[in-house]
XYZ file of N, CA, C and O in Angstrom:
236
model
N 0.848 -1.192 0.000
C 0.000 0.000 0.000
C 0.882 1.240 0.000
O 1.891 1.338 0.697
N 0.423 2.204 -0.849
C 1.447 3.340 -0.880
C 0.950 4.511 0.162
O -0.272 4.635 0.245
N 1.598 5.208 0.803
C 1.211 6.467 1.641
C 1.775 7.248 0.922
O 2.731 7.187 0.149
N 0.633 8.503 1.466
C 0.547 9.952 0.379
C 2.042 10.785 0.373
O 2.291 11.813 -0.256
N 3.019 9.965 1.335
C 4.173 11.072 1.250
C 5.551 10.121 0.729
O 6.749 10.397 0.787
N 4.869 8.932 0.220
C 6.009 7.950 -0.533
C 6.269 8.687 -1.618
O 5.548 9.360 -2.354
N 7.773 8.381 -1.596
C 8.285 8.632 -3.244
C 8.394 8.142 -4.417
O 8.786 7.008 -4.141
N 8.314 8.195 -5.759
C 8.236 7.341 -6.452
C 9.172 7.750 -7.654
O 9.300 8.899 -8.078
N 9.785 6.658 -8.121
C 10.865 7.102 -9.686
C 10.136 7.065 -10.661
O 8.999 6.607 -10.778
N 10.956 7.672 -11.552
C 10.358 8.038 -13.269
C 9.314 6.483 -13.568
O 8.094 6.386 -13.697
N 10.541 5.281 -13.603
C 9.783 4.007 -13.864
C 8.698 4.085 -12.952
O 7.713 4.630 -13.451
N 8.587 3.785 -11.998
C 7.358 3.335 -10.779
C 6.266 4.266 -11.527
O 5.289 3.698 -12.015
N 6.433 6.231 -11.685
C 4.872 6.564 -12.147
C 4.532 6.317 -13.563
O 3.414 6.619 -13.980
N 5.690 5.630 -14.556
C 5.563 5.436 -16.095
C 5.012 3.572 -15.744
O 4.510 2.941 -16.674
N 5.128 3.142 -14.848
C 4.148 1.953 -14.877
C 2.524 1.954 -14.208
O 1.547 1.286 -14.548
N 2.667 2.918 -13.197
C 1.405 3.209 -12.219
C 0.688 3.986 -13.429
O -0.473 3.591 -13.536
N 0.997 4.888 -14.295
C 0.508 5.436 -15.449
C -0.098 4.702 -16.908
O -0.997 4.783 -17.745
N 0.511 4.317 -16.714
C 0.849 3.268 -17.818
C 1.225 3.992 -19.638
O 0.729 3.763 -20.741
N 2.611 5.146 -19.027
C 2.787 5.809 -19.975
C 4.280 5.437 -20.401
O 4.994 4.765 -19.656
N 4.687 5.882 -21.563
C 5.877 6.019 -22.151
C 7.044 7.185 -21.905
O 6.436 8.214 -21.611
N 8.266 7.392 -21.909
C 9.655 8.225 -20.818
C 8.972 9.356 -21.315
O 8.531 10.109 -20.446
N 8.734 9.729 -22.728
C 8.261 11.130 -23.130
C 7.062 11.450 -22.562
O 7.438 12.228 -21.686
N 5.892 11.382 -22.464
C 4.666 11.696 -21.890
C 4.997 11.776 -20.738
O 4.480 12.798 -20.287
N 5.761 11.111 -19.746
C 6.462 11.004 -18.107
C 6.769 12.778 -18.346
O 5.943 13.638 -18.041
N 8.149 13.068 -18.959
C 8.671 14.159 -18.782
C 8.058 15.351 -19.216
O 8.536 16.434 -18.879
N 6.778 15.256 -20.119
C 5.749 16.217 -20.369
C 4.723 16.237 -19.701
O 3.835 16.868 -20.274
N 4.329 15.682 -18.389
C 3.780 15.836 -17.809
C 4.541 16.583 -16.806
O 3.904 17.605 -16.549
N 5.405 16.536 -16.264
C 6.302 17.340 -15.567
C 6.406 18.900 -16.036
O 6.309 19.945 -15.392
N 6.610 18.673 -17.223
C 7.285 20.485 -18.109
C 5.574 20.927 -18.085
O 5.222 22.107 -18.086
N 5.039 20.291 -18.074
C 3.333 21.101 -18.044
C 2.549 21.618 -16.840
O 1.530 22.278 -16.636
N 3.610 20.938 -16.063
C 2.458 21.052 -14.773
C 1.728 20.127 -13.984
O 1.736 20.042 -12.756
N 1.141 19.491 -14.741
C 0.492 18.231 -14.848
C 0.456 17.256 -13.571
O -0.414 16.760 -12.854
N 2.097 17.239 -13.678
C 2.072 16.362 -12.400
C 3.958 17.183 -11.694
O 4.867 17.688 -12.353
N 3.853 16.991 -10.382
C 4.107 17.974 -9.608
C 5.820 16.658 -9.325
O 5.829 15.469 -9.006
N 7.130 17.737 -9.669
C 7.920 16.064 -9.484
C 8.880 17.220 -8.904
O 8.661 18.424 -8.777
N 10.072 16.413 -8.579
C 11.312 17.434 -8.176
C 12.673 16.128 -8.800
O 12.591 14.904 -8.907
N 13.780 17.051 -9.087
C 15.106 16.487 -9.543
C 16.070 15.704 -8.681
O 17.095 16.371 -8.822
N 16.165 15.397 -8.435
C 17.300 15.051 -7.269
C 18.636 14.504 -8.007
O 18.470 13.496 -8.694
N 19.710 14.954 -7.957
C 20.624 14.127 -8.437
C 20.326 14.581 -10.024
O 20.097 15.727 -10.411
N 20.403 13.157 -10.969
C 20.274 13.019 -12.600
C 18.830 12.336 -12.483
O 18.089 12.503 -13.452
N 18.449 11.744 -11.631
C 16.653 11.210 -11.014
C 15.674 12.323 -10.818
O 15.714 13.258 -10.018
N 14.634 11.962 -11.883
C 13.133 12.495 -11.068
C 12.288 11.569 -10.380
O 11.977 10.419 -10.692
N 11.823 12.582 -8.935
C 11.057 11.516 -7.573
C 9.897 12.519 -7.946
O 9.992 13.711 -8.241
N 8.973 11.861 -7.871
C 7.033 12.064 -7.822
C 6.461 12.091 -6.678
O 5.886 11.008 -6.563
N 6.332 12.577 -5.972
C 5.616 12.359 -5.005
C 4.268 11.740 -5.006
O 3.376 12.465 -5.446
N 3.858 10.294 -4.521
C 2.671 9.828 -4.287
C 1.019 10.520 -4.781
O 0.131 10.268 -5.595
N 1.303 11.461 -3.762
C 0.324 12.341 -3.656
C 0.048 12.837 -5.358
O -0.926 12.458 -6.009
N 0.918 13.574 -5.778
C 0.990 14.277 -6.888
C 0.289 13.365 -8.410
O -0.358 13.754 -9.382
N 0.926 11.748 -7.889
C -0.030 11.215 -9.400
C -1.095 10.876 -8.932
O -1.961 10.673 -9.782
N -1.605 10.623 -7.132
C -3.042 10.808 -7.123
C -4.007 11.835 -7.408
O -5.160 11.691 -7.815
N -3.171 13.245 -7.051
C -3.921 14.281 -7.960
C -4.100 14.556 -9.269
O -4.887 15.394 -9.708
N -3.157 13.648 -10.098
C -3.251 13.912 -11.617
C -4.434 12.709 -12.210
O -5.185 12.880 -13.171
N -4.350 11.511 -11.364
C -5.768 11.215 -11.967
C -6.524 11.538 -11.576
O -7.458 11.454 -12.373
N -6.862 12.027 -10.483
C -8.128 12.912 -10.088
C -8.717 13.621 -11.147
O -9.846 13.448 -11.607
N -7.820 14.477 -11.519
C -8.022 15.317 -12.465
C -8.348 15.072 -13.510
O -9.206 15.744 -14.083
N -7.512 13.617 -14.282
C -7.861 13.454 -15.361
C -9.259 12.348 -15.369
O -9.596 11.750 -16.391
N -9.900 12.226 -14.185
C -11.365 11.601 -14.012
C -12.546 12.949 -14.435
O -13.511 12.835 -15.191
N -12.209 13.909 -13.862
C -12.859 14.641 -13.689
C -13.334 15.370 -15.417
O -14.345 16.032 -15.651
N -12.251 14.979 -16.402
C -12.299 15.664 -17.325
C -12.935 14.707 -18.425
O -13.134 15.124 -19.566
């Protein structure tokens, strides 16, 4: 079970998504979904791809 303040890598939200590396990193440059850099790694915060499907239910 994931909690809202777990972190997650590029792979983990491109499988929880079920998207491809480009759509991953354009969701980032858009807004979309809320990530930070660390290192040469992007971490997602939990929370952040539960708000992006929220969103994308809603639409």
């Amino acid at each position: 079970m994931l909690t809202p303040k777990e972190i997650l890598t590029r792979e983990e939200v491109m499988e929880i998504l079920k998207i491809g590396r480009s759509t991953f990193y354009k969701l980032l440059q858009t807004g979309e979904l809320k990530g930070f850099k660390e290192g040469n790694r992007y971490k997602v915060p939990v929370e952040s791809v539960e708000q992006y499907i929220e969103m994308k239910m809603r639409t």
